[in-house]
Amino acid sequence: ATTLLFVLGAFLTSQLAKLKESMHVYSGLAIVFLATATAFELSGSALIIAYTIEASIIAASAAYVFKNPKLGQLLSFLLVVPMLLSVQNIASSNWSTGILHADFFVLLILSIALLALGTSFYLYKKFDTDNIAIPEATAVLFAGGTFFSFTLIWLSLHAAIAKDDTAVMASLIIYTIISLYFYISGKLSDNRAFRIAGAIILGTVTMRLLTVDIWQMAIAGKIITFFIIGTLLIGTSFIGNKKTINN
């Protein structure tokens, strides 16, 4: 109730009195009250999920209600709190028993929240070309969402597949397909951000494969992994050359 009161005060202050400083004070107090009430009522994974949902709603509401994507991006960094708290979920022993548990849903909801906010701020310019979100902040949200989604894929495959080599191989192939999707989409649509994202993910996967996983995999796993990833890369080069020739 106190949170809603301060939210109403922030909205009325911004709409009627046009006092930005008062609006920021009211909004800040509302967030503090909400976070405190949540911490009193919840703990563990439930607290992290609640913080993730609350921070996402606050950031999205600030952007669209006040028509200020930069304010929304600033408030989206409230997600740093659940991101730091989720370290315990990544290192949890529950991953050795299966997939569908509280730790899985913490990482899933965090991934969705970060990627959804990044996408909404990226698309904001289509609705309001005079008030565009900060590209660097959007990139940080995408990077965070990619990290948690890739971590979720890695942990889930290792939990579902008994043989580590097979889980590693499946993870790297999925990462490669995702990176190539972004790279090819960026190349075909002249989207520099997608091209860079795809190249970074692909470079990271390649470095991981060559410096870590290659020394831990059996010979059969090495052959299959290099064959599939090599085939995907060759196919990508043909797509890029075809677009260049057509142009």
PDB file of C-alpha atoms in Angstrom:
ATOM      1  CA  ALA A   1       0.000   0.000   0.000  1.00  0.00           C
ATOM      2  CA  THR A   2       2.833   2.385   0.841  1.00  0.00           C
ATOM      3  CA  THR A   3       4.523   1.541  -2.448  1.00  0.00           C
ATOM      4  CA  LEU A   4       1.364   2.286  -4.433  1.00  0.00           C
ATOM      5  CA  LEU A   5       0.927   5.558  -2.556  1.00  0.00           C
ATOM      6  CA  PHE A   6       4.406   6.729  -3.505  1.00  0.00           C
ATOM      7  CA  VAL A   7       3.960   5.542  -7.103  1.00  0.00           C
ATOM      8  CA  LEU A   8       0.773   7.599  -7.322  1.00  0.00           C
ATOM      9  CA  GLY A   9       2.630  10.559  -5.822  1.00  0.00           C
ATOM     10  CA  ALA A  10       5.401  10.203  -8.411  1.00  0.00           C
ATOM     11  CA  PHE A  11       2.907  10.053 -11.271  1.00  0.00           C
ATOM     12  CA  LEU A  12       0.868  13.053 -10.093  1.00  0.00           C
ATOM     13  CA  THR A  13       4.014  15.068  -9.418  1.00  0.00           C
ATOM     14  CA  SER A  14       5.319  14.448 -12.920  1.00  0.00           C
ATOM     15  CA  GLN A  15       1.977  15.113 -14.631  1.00  0.00           C
ATOM     16  CA  LEU A  16       0.673  18.094 -12.644  1.00  0.00           C
ATOM     17  CA  ALA A  17       3.578  19.856 -10.975  1.00  0.00           C
ATOM     18  CA  LYS A  18       6.210  18.951 -13.590  1.00  0.00           C
ATOM     19  CA  LEU A  19       8.789  18.550 -10.808  1.00  0.00           C
ATOM     20  CA  LYS A  20      11.269  15.914 -11.929  1.00  0.00           C
ATOM     21  CA  GLU A  21      13.243  15.954  -8.680  1.00  0.00           C
ATOM     22  CA  SER A  22      10.152  15.170  -6.593  1.00  0.00           C
ATOM     23  CA  MET A  23       9.150  12.478  -9.048  1.00  0.00           C
ATOM     24  CA  HIS A  24      12.540  10.786  -8.678  1.00  0.00           C
ATOM     25  CA  VAL A  25      12.340  10.942  -4.871  1.00  0.00           C
ATOM     26  CA  TYR A  26       8.830   9.444  -4.778  1.00  0.00           C
ATOM     27  CA  SER A  27       9.778   6.738  -7.271  1.00  0.00           C
ATOM     28  CA  GLY A  28      12.950   5.861  -5.369  1.00  0.00           C
ATOM     29  CA  LEU A  29      11.067   5.546  -2.094  1.00  0.00           C
ATOM     30  CA  ALA A  30       8.434   3.364  -3.746  1.00  0.00           C
ATOM     31  CA  ILE A  31      11.114   0.995  -5.033  1.00  0.00           C
ATOM     32  CA  VAL A  32      12.777   0.810  -1.606  1.00  0.00           C
ATOM     33  CA  PHE A  33       9.466   0.007   0.112  1.00  0.00           C
ATOM     34  CA  LEU A  34       8.625  -2.644  -2.474  1.00  0.00           C
ATOM     35  CA  ALA A  35      12.054  -4.309  -2.201  1.00  0.00           C
ATOM     36  CA  THR A  36      11.889  -4.272   1.607  1.00  0.00           C
ATOM     37  CA  ALA A  37       8.394  -5.776   1.705  1.00  0.00           C
ATOM     38  CA  THR A  38       9.451  -8.493  -0.737  1.00  0.00           C
ATOM     39  CA  ALA A  39      12.538  -9.361   1.331  1.00  0.00           C
ATOM     40  CA  PHE A  40      10.400  -9.679   4.478  1.00  0.00           C
ATOM     41  CA  GLU A  41       7.913 -12.019   2.814  1.00  0.00           C
ATOM     42  CA  LEU A  42      10.146 -14.196   0.617  1.00  0.00           C
ATOM     43  CA  SER A  43      13.557 -15.856   0.633  1.00  0.00           C
ATOM     44  CA  GLY A  44      15.791 -18.022  -1.546  1.00  0.00           C
ATOM     45  CA  SER A  45      14.769 -18.661  -5.148  1.00  0.00           C
ATOM     46  CA  ALA A  46      11.295 -17.170  -4.628  1.00  0.00           C
ATOM     47  CA  LEU A  47      12.889 -13.868  -3.580  1.00  0.00           C
ATOM     48  CA  ILE A  48      15.133 -13.799  -6.665  1.00  0.00           C
ATOM     49  CA  ILE A  49      12.208 -14.511  -8.989  1.00  0.00           C
ATOM     50  CA  ALA A  50      10.108 -11.820  -7.307  1.00  0.00           C
ATOM     51  CA  TYR A  51      12.916  -9.266  -7.560  1.00  0.00           C
ATOM     52  CA  THR A  52      13.381 -10.124 -11.247  1.00  0.00           C
ATOM     53  CA  ILE A  53       9.690  -9.667 -12.045  1.00  0.00           C
ATOM     54  CA  GLU A  54       9.403  -6.474  -9.994  1.00  0.00           C
ATOM     55  CA  ALA A  55      12.522  -4.886 -11.511  1.00  0.00           C
ATOM     56  CA  SER A  56      11.350  -5.744 -15.036  1.00  0.00           C
ATOM     57  CA  ILE A  57       7.892  -4.260 -14.476  1.00  0.00           C
ATOM     58  CA  ILE A  58       9.376  -1.116 -12.932  1.00  0.00           C
ATOM     59  CA  ALA A  59      11.776  -0.582 -15.844  1.00  0.00           C
ATOM     60  CA  ALA A  60       9.166  -1.246 -18.535  1.00  0.00           C
ATOM     61  CA  SER A  61       6.552   0.915 -16.795  1.00  0.00           C
ATOM     62  CA  ALA A  62       8.962   3.827 -16.399  1.00  0.00           C
ATOM     63  CA  ALA A  63       9.824   3.707 -20.100  1.00  0.00           C
ATOM     64  CA  TYR A  64       6.292   3.552 -21.444  1.00  0.00           C
ATOM     65  CA  VAL A  65       4.282   5.446 -18.821  1.00  0.00           C
ATOM     66  CA  PHE A  66       6.678   8.397 -18.637  1.00  0.00           C
ATOM     67  CA  LYS A  67       7.667   7.962 -22.321  1.00  0.00           C
ATOM     68  CA  ASN A  68      11.296   7.944 -21.275  1.00  0.00           C
ATOM     69  CA  PRO A  69      13.264   4.878 -22.448  1.00  0.00           C
ATOM     70  CA  LYS A  70      16.460   6.174 -20.885  1.00  0.00           C
ATOM     71  CA  LEU A  71      14.814   6.227 -17.447  1.00  0.00           C
ATOM     72  CA  GLY A  72      13.579   2.694 -18.090  1.00  0.00           C
ATOM     73  CA  GLN A  73      17.101   1.588 -18.992  1.00  0.00           C
ATOM     74  CA  LEU A  74      18.481   3.194 -15.852  1.00  0.00           C
ATOM     75  CA  LEU A  75      15.912   1.385 -13.694  1.00  0.00           C
ATOM     76  CA  SER A  76      16.545  -1.900 -15.505  1.00  0.00           C
ATOM     77  CA  PHE A  77      19.887  -2.033 -13.707  1.00  0.00           C
ATOM     78  CA  LEU A  78      17.863  -2.992 -10.622  1.00  0.00           C
ATOM     79  CA  LEU A  79      18.186  -6.452 -12.171  1.00  0.00           C
ATOM     80  CA  VAL A  80      21.795  -6.465 -10.975  1.00  0.00           C
ATOM     81  CA  VAL A  81      20.469  -7.520  -7.543  1.00  0.00           C
ATOM     82  CA  PRO A  82      18.774 -10.768  -8.687  1.00  0.00           C
ATOM     83  CA  MET A  83      21.640 -11.398 -11.108  1.00  0.00           C
ATOM     84  CA  LEU A  84      24.145 -11.379  -8.244  1.00  0.00           C
ATOM     85  CA  LEU A  85      21.853 -13.440  -6.020  1.00  0.00           C
ATOM     86  CA  SER A  86      21.469 -16.037  -8.797  1.00  0.00           C
ATOM     87  CA  VAL A  87      25.112 -17.139  -8.453  1.00  0.00           C
ATOM     88  CA  GLN A  88      23.911 -19.623  -5.820  1.00  0.00           C
ATOM     89  CA  ASN A  89      21.427 -21.052  -8.337  1.00  0.00           C
ATOM     90  CA  ILE A  90      24.124 -21.541 -10.964  1.00  0.00           C
ATOM     91  CA  ALA A  91      26.354 -23.395  -8.484  1.00  0.00           C
ATOM     92  CA  SER A  92      23.476 -25.330  -6.893  1.00  0.00           C
ATOM     93  CA  SER A  93      23.772 -29.076  -6.317  1.00  0.00           C
ATOM     94  CA  ASN A  94      20.220 -29.494  -7.646  1.00  0.00           C
ATOM     95  CA  TRP A  95      21.598 -29.634 -11.194  1.00  0.00           C
ATOM     96  CA  SER A  96      22.968 -33.099 -10.437  1.00  0.00           C
ATOM     97  CA  THR A  97      19.447 -34.400  -9.721  1.00  0.00           C
ATOM     98  CA  GLY A  98      17.515 -33.067 -12.728  1.00  0.00           C
ATOM     99  CA  ILE A  99      16.303 -29.999 -14.603  1.00  0.00           C
ATOM    100  CA  LEU A 100      12.888 -28.874 -13.355  1.00  0.00           C
ATOM    101  CA  HIS A 101      13.615 -27.272 -10.007  1.00  0.00           C
ATOM    102  CA  ALA A 102      13.677 -23.774  -8.494  1.00  0.00           C
ATOM    103  CA  ASP A 103      17.188 -23.026  -9.796  1.00  0.00           C
ATOM    104  CA  PHE A 104      16.061 -23.728 -13.373  1.00  0.00           C
ATOM    105  CA  PHE A 105      13.160 -21.285 -13.138  1.00  0.00           C
ATOM    106  CA  VAL A 106      15.341 -18.570 -11.571  1.00  0.00           C
ATOM    107  CA  LEU A 107      17.725 -18.636 -14.543  1.00  0.00           C
ATOM    108  CA  LEU A 108      14.873 -18.993 -17.043  1.00  0.00           C
ATOM    109  CA  ILE A 109      12.967 -15.972 -15.726  1.00  0.00           C
ATOM    110  CA  LEU A 110      16.158 -13.900 -15.514  1.00  0.00           C
ATOM    111  CA  SER A 111      17.011 -14.756 -19.129  1.00  0.00           C
ATOM    112  CA  ILE A 112      13.518 -13.882 -20.350  1.00  0.00           C
ATOM    113  CA  ALA A 113      13.428 -10.624 -18.373  1.00  0.00           C
ATOM    114  CA  LEU A 114      16.804  -9.379 -19.647  1.00  0.00           C
ATOM    115  CA  LEU A 115      16.167 -10.341 -23.274  1.00  0.00           C
ATOM    116  CA  ALA A 116      12.602  -8.960 -23.201  1.00  0.00           C
ATOM    117  CA  LEU A 117      13.755  -5.595 -21.824  1.00  0.00           C
ATOM    118  CA  GLY A 118      16.616  -5.441 -24.310  1.00  0.00           C
ATOM    119  CA  THR A 119      14.223  -6.179 -27.168  1.00  0.00           C
ATOM    120  CA  SER A 120      11.648  -3.618 -25.990  1.00  0.00           C
ATOM    121  CA  PHE A 121      14.255  -0.850 -25.771  1.00  0.00           C
ATOM    122  CA  TYR A 122      15.686  -1.864 -29.143  1.00  0.00           C
ATOM    123  CA  LEU A 123      12.225  -1.626 -30.736  1.00  0.00           C
ATOM    124  CA  TYR A 124      11.297   1.589 -28.916  1.00  0.00           C
ATOM    125  CA  LYS A 125      12.729   3.725 -31.717  1.00  0.00           C
ATOM    126  CA  LYS A 126      10.021   2.419 -34.058  1.00  0.00           C
ATOM    127  CA  PHE A 127       7.378   4.059 -31.883  1.00  0.00           C
ATOM    128  CA  ASP A 128       9.210   7.218 -30.850  1.00  0.00           C
ATOM    129  CA  THR A 129      12.078   8.281 -33.103  1.00  0.00           C
ATOM    130  CA  ASP A 130      12.659  11.480 -31.102  1.00  0.00           C
ATOM    131  CA  ASN A 131      13.339   9.721 -27.793  1.00  0.00           C
ATOM    132  CA  ILE A 132      15.561   6.735 -28.524  1.00  0.00           C
ATOM    133  CA  ALA A 133      17.017   4.448 -25.866  1.00  0.00           C
ATOM    134  CA  ILE A 134      20.770   4.331 -25.225  1.00  0.00           C
ATOM    135  CA  PRO A 135      22.271   1.607 -27.496  1.00  0.00           C
ATOM    136  CA  GLU A 136      25.025   0.695 -25.014  1.00  0.00           C
ATOM    137  CA  ALA A 137      22.508   0.018 -22.225  1.00  0.00           C
ATOM    138  CA  THR A 138      20.437  -2.110 -24.576  1.00  0.00           C
ATOM    139  CA  ALA A 139      23.556  -4.078 -25.510  1.00  0.00           C
ATOM    140  CA  VAL A 140      24.289  -4.716 -21.809  1.00  0.00           C
ATOM    141  CA  LEU A 141      20.775  -6.125 -21.329  1.00  0.00           C
ATOM    142  CA  PHE A 142      21.204  -8.412 -24.348  1.00  0.00           C
ATOM    143  CA  ALA A 143      24.620  -9.519 -23.076  1.00  0.00           C
ATOM    144  CA  GLY A 144      23.179 -10.366 -19.656  1.00  0.00           C
ATOM    145  CA  GLY A 145      20.264 -12.245 -21.183  1.00  0.00           C
ATOM    146  CA  THR A 146      22.606 -14.181 -23.480  1.00  0.00           C
ATOM    147  CA  PHE A 147      24.875 -15.124 -20.570  1.00  0.00           C
ATOM    148  CA  PHE A 148      22.034 -16.485 -18.428  1.00  0.00           C
ATOM    149  CA  SER A 149      20.307 -18.249 -21.318  1.00  0.00           C
ATOM    150  CA  PHE A 150      23.566 -19.910 -22.403  1.00  0.00           C
ATOM    151  CA  THR A 151      24.294 -20.869 -18.791  1.00  0.00           C
ATOM    152  CA  LEU A 152      20.813 -22.377 -18.548  1.00  0.00           C
ATOM    153  CA  ILE A 153      21.362 -24.395 -21.736  1.00  0.00           C
ATOM    154  CA  TRP A 154      24.736 -25.637 -20.465  1.00  0.00           C
ATOM    155  CA  LEU A 155      23.454 -26.690 -17.033  1.00  0.00           C
ATOM    156  CA  SER A 156      20.250 -28.218 -18.402  1.00  0.00           C
ATOM    157  CA  LEU A 157      22.040 -30.354 -20.987  1.00  0.00           C
ATOM    158  CA  HIS A 158      24.574 -31.549 -18.426  1.00  0.00           C
ATOM    159  CA  ALA A 159      21.706 -32.411 -16.075  1.00  0.00           C
ATOM    160  CA  ALA A 160      19.748 -34.252 -18.785  1.00  0.00           C
ATOM    161  CA  ILE A 161      22.642 -36.080 -20.464  1.00  0.00           C
ATOM    162  CA  ALA A 162      24.696 -38.449 -18.379  1.00  0.00           C
ATOM    163  CA  LYS A 163      27.772 -38.347 -20.609  1.00  0.00           C
ATOM    164  CA  ASP A 164      29.666 -35.055 -20.263  1.00  0.00           C
ATOM    165  CA  ASP A 165      31.193 -35.208 -23.761  1.00  0.00           C
ATOM    166  CA  THR A 166      27.757 -35.435 -25.364  1.00  0.00           C
ATOM    167  CA  ALA A 167      26.417 -32.567 -23.246  1.00  0.00           C
ATOM    168  CA  VAL A 168      29.393 -30.360 -24.133  1.00  0.00           C
ATOM    169  CA  MET A 169      29.059 -31.212 -27.824  1.00  0.00           C
ATOM    170  CA  ALA A 170      25.318 -30.462 -27.834  1.00  0.00           C
ATOM    171  CA  SER A 171      25.855 -27.159 -25.980  1.00  0.00           C
ATOM    172  CA  LEU A 172      28.552 -25.937 -28.362  1.00  0.00           C
ATOM    173  CA  ILE A 173      26.497 -26.844 -31.428  1.00  0.00           C
ATOM    174  CA  ILE A 174      23.439 -24.990 -30.065  1.00  0.00           C
ATOM    175  CA  TYR A 175      25.612 -21.953 -29.255  1.00  0.00           C
ATOM    176  CA  THR A 176      27.041 -22.025 -32.777  1.00  0.00           C
ATOM    177  CA  ILE A 177      23.588 -22.207 -34.383  1.00  0.00           C
ATOM    178  CA  ILE A 178      22.379 -19.249 -32.291  1.00  0.00           C
ATOM    179  CA  SER A 179      25.461 -17.168 -33.116  1.00  0.00           C
ATOM    180  CA  LEU A 180      25.150 -17.942 -36.834  1.00  0.00           C
ATOM    181  CA  TYR A 181      21.468 -17.000 -36.763  1.00  0.00           C
ATOM    182  CA  PHE A 182      22.324 -13.553 -35.399  1.00  0.00           C
ATOM    183  CA  TYR A 183      25.265 -13.135 -37.766  1.00  0.00           C
ATOM    184  CA  ILE A 184      23.360 -14.174 -40.884  1.00  0.00           C
ATOM    185  CA  SER A 185      20.293 -12.113 -39.916  1.00  0.00           C
ATOM    186  CA  GLY A 186      22.512  -9.092 -39.372  1.00  0.00           C
ATOM    187  CA  LYS A 187      24.279  -9.596 -42.678  1.00  0.00           C
ATOM    188  CA  LEU A 188      21.112 -10.055 -44.706  1.00  0.00           C
ATOM    189  CA  SER A 189      19.308  -7.119 -43.090  1.00  0.00           C
ATOM    190  CA  ASP A 190      22.361  -4.852 -42.722  1.00  0.00           C
ATOM    191  CA  ASN A 191      21.937  -4.884 -38.940  1.00  0.00           C
ATOM    192  CA  ARG A 192      25.351  -4.085 -37.463  1.00  0.00           C
ATOM    193  CA  ALA A 193      24.300  -4.936 -33.883  1.00  0.00           C
ATOM    194  CA  PHE A 194      23.189  -8.445 -34.868  1.00  0.00           C
ATOM    195  CA  ARG A 195      26.384  -9.041 -36.845  1.00  0.00           C
ATOM    196  CA  ILE A 196      28.554  -7.985 -33.917  1.00  0.00           C
ATOM    197  CA  ALA A 197      26.526 -10.078 -31.438  1.00  0.00           C
ATOM    198  CA  GLY A 198      26.797 -13.150 -33.660  1.00  0.00           C
ATOM    199  CA  ALA A 199      30.522 -12.650 -34.186  1.00  0.00           C
ATOM    200  CA  ILE A 200      31.180 -12.233 -30.443  1.00  0.00           C
ATOM    201  CA  ILE A 201      29.210 -15.348 -29.507  1.00  0.00           C
ATOM    202  CA  LEU A 202      30.841 -17.365 -32.278  1.00  0.00           C
ATOM    203  CA  GLY A 203      34.318 -16.168 -31.279  1.00  0.00           C
ATOM    204  CA  THR A 204      33.676 -17.073 -27.640  1.00  0.00           C
ATOM    205  CA  VAL A 205      32.416 -20.551 -28.570  1.00  0.00           C
ATOM    206  CA  THR A 206      35.423 -21.154 -30.818  1.00  0.00           C
ATOM    207  CA  MET A 207      37.885 -20.028 -28.150  1.00  0.00           C
ATOM    208  CA  ARG A 208      36.180 -22.219 -25.568  1.00  0.00           C
ATOM    209  CA  LEU A 209      36.274 -25.199 -27.928  1.00  0.00           C
ATOM    210  CA  LEU A 210      39.943 -24.768 -28.832  1.00  0.00           C
ATOM    211  CA  THR A 211      41.302 -23.921 -25.381  1.00  0.00           C
ATOM    212  CA  VAL A 212      39.168 -25.982 -22.980  1.00  0.00           C
ATOM    213  CA  ASP A 213      36.799 -28.579 -24.382  1.00  0.00           C
ATOM    214  CA  ILE A 214      39.055 -30.074 -27.047  1.00  0.00           C
ATOM    215  CA  TRP A 215      41.421 -31.352 -24.360  1.00  0.00           C
ATOM    216  CA  GLN A 216      38.635 -32.968 -22.322  1.00  0.00           C
ATOM    217  CA  MET A 217      36.600 -34.670 -25.046  1.00  0.00           C
ATOM    218  CA  ALA A 218      37.092 -38.177 -26.386  1.00  0.00           C
ATOM    219  CA  ILE A 219      38.328 -38.549 -29.968  1.00  0.00           C
ATOM    220  CA  ALA A 220      34.839 -39.417 -31.281  1.00  0.00           C
ATOM    221  CA  GLY A 221      33.353 -36.324 -29.641  1.00  0.00           C
ATOM    222  CA  LYS A 222      36.097 -34.124 -31.111  1.00  0.00           C
ATOM    223  CA  ILE A 223      35.498 -35.449 -34.631  1.00  0.00           C
ATOM    224  CA  ILE A 224      31.711 -35.038 -34.475  1.00  0.00           C
ATOM    225  CA  THR A 225      31.871 -31.568 -32.894  1.00  0.00           C
ATOM    226  CA  PHE A 226      34.433 -30.195 -35.349  1.00  0.00           C
ATOM    227  CA  PHE A 227      32.603 -31.738 -38.315  1.00  0.00           C
ATOM    228  CA  ILE A 228      29.205 -30.240 -37.403  1.00  0.00           C
ATOM    229  CA  ILE A 229      30.540 -26.809 -36.416  1.00  0.00           C
ATOM    230  CA  GLY A 230      32.815 -26.728 -39.482  1.00  0.00           C
ATOM    231  CA  THR A 231      29.868 -27.585 -41.748  1.00  0.00           C
ATOM    232  CA  LEU A 232      27.793 -24.787 -40.210  1.00  0.00           C
ATOM    233  CA  LEU A 233      30.601 -22.278 -40.709  1.00  0.00           C
ATOM    234  CA  ILE A 234      31.138 -23.311 -44.331  1.00  0.00           C
ATOM    235  CA  GLY A 235      27.416 -22.950 -44.997  1.00  0.00           C
ATOM    236  CA  THR A 236      27.502 -19.466 -43.476  1.00  0.00           C
ATOM    237  CA  SER A 237      30.362 -18.396 -45.731  1.00  0.00           C
ATOM    238  CA  PHE A 238      28.382 -19.483 -48.805  1.00  0.00           C
ATOM    239  CA  ILE A 239      25.376 -17.423 -47.662  1.00  0.00           C
ATOM    240  CA  GLY A 240      27.576 -14.353 -47.207  1.00  0.00           C
ATOM    241  CA  ASN A 241      29.202 -14.812 -50.625  1.00  0.00           C
ATOM    242  CA  LYS A 242      25.835 -15.308 -52.305  1.00  0.00           C
ATOM    243  CA  LYS A 243      24.542 -11.993 -50.905  1.00  0.00           C
ATOM    244  CA  THR A 244      27.712 -10.224 -52.079  1.00  0.00           C
ATOM    245  CA  ILE A 245      27.400 -11.649 -55.600  1.00  0.00           C
ATOM    246  CA  ASN A 246      23.710 -10.702 -55.812  1.00  0.00           C
ATOM    247  CA  ASN A 247      24.515  -7.136 -54.754  1.00  0.00           C
TER     248      ASN A 247
END
